[in-house]
mmCIF file of C-alpha atoms in Angstrom:
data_model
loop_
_atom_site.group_PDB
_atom_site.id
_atom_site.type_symbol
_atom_site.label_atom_id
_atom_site.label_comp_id
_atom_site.label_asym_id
_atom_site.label_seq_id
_atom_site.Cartn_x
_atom_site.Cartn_y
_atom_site.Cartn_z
ATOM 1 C CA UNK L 1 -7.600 12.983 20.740
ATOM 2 C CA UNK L 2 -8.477 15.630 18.686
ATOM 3 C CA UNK L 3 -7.004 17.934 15.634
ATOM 4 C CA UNK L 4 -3.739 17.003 14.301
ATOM 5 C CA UNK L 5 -3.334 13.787 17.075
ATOM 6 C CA UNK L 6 -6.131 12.384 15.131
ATOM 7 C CA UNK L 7 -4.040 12.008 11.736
ATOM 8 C CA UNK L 8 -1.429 10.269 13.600
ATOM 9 C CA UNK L 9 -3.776 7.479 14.765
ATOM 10 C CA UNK L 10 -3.475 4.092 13.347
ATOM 11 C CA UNK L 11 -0.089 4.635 12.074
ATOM 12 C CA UNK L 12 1.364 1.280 12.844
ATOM 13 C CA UNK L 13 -0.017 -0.917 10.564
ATOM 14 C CA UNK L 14 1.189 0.947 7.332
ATOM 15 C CA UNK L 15 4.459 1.336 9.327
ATOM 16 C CA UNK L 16 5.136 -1.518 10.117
ATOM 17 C CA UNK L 17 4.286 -2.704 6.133
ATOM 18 C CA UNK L 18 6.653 -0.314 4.576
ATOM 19 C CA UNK L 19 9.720 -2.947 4.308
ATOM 20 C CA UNK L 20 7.682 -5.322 3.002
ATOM 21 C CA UNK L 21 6.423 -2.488 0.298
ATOM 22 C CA UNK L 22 10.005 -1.442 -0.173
ATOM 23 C CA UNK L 23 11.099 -4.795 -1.174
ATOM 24 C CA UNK L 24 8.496 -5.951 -3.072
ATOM 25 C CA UNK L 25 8.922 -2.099 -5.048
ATOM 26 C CA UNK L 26 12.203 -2.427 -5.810
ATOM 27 C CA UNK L 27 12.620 -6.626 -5.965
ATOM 28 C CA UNK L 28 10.170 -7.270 -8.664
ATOM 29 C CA UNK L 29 10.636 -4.017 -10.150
ATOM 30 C CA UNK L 30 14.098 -5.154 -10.579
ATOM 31 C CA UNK L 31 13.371 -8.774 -11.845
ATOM 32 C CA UNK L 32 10.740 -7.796 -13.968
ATOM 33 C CA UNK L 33 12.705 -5.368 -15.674
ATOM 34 C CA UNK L 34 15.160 -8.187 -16.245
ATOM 35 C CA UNK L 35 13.176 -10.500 -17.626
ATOM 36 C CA UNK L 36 11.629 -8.149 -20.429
ATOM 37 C CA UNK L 37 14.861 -6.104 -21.087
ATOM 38 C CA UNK L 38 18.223 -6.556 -22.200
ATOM 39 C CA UNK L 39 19.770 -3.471 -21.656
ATOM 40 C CA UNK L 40 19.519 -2.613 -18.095
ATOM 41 C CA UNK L 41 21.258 0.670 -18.376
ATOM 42 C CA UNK L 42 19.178 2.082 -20.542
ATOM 43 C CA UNK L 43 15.995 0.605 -20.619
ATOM 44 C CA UNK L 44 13.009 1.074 -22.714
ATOM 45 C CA UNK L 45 10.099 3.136 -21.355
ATOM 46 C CA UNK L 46 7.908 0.048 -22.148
ATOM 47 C CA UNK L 47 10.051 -2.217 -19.729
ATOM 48 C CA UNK L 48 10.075 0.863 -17.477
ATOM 49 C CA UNK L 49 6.418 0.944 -17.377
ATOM 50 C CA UNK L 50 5.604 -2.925 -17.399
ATOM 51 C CA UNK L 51 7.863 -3.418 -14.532
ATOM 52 C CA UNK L 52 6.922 -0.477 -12.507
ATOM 53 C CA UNK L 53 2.958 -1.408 -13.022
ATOM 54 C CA UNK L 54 3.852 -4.846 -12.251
ATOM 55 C CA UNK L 55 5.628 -3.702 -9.088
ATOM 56 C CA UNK L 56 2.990 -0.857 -7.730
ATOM 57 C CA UNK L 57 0.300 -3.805 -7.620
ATOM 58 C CA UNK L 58 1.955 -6.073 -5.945
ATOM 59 C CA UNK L 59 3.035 -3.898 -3.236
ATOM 60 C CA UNK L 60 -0.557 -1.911 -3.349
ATOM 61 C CA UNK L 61 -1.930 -5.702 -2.604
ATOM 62 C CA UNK L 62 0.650 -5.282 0.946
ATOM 63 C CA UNK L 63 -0.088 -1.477 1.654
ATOM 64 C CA UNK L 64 -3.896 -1.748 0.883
ATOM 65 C CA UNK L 65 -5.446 -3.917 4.214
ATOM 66 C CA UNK L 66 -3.001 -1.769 6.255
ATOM 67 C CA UNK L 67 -4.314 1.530 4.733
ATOM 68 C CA UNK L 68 -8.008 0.164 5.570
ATOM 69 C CA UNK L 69 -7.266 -0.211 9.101
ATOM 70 C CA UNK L 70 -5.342 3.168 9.941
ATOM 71 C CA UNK L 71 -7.965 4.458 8.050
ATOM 72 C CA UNK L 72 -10.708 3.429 9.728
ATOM 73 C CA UNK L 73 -8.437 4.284 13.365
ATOM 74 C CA UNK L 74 -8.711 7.462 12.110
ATOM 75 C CA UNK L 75 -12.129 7.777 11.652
ATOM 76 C CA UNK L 76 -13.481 6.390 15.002
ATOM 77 C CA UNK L 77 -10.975 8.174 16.839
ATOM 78 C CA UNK L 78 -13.181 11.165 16.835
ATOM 79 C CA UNK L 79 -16.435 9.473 17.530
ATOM 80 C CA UNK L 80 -15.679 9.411 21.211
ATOM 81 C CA UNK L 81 -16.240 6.199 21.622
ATOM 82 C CA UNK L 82 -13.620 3.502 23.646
ATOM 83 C CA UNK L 83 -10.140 3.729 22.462
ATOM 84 C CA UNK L 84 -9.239 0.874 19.451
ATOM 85 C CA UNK L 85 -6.363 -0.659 18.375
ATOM 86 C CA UNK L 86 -4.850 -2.313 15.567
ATOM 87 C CA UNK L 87 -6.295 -5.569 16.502
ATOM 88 C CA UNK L 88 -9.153 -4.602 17.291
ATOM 89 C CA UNK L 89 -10.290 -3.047 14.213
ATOM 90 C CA UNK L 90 -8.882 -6.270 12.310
ATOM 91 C CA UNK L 91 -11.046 -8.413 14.093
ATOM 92 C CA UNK L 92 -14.377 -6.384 13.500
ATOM 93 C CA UNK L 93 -13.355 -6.052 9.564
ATOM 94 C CA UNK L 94 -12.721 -9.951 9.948
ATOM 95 C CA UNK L 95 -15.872 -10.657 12.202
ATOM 96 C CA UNK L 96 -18.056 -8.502 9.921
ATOM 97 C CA UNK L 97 -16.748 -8.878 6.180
ATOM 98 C CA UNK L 98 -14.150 -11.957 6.499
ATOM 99 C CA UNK L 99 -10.892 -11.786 5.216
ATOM 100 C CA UNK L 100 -12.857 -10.423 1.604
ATOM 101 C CA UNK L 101 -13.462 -7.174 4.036
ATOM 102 C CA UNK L 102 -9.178 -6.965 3.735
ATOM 103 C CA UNK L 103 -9.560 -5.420 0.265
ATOM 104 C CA UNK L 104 -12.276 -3.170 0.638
ATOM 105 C CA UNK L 105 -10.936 -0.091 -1.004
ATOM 106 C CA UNK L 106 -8.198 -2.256 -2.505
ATOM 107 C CA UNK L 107 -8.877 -1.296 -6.388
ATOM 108 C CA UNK L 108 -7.692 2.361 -5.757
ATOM 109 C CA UNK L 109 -4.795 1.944 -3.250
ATOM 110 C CA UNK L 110 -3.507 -0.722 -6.195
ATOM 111 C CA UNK L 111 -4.214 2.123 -8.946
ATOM 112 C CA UNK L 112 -2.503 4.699 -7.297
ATOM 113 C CA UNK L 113 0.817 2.434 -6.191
ATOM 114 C CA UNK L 114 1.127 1.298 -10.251
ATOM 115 C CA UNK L 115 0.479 4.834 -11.457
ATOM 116 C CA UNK L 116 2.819 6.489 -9.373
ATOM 117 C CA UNK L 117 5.630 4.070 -9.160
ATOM 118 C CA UNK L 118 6.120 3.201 -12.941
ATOM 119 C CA UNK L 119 6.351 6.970 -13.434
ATOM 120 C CA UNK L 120 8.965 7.477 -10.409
ATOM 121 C CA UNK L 121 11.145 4.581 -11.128
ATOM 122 C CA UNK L 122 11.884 5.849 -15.233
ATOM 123 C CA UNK L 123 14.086 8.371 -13.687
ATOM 124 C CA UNK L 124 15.956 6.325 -11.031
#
């Protein structure tokens, strides 16, 4: 598989996470913003931003093992080497690193998800 093909790779695992992203995004970003604020219409920014920080970690806790492994699909599908799958790159990060290997790279896929989403969700 080679040039664009290659980007495609390992797609299914974050797929296949994105409802349980979406929910936790907009569940506890709802809830939270509950709990700390009384005016839901028109919230203060520091609700806005608690709640959407609270809300991009939790969800980057979800997206980040499923980032890892169509990550590293993408990576050995140019090596030439036998075709993997989902599984089977689960298993080596399990075999090799336990289930402590899951969050390798977890710190900036968390970052990003609280940075992001506490800025988008102000102006929904």
């Amino acid at each position: 598989m080679k040039g664009f093909g290659r980007c495609l790779k390992g797609m299914l695992a974050p797929m296949a996470s994105v409802s349980a992203m979406n929910a936790v995004f907009f569940g506890v970003y709802t809830s939270v913003l509950q709990s700390i604020d009384d005016d839901l219409e028109t919230p203060k920014i520091t609700s806005t931003y608690v709640a959407g920080t609270v809300s991009g970690v939790l969800a980057g806790l979800i997206s980040g093992p499923t980032e890892l492994i169509k990550c590293r699909l993408q990576v050995s599908a140019g090596t030439g080497r036998e075709k993997k799958t989902n599984y089977d790159i689960l298993r080596k990060i399990l075999k090799t690193d336990g289930y402590m290997g899951l969050g390798r790279g977890l710190g900036v896929t968390v970052t990003r998800g609280s940075c992001v989403l506490r800025h988008l969700l102000r102006y929904v």
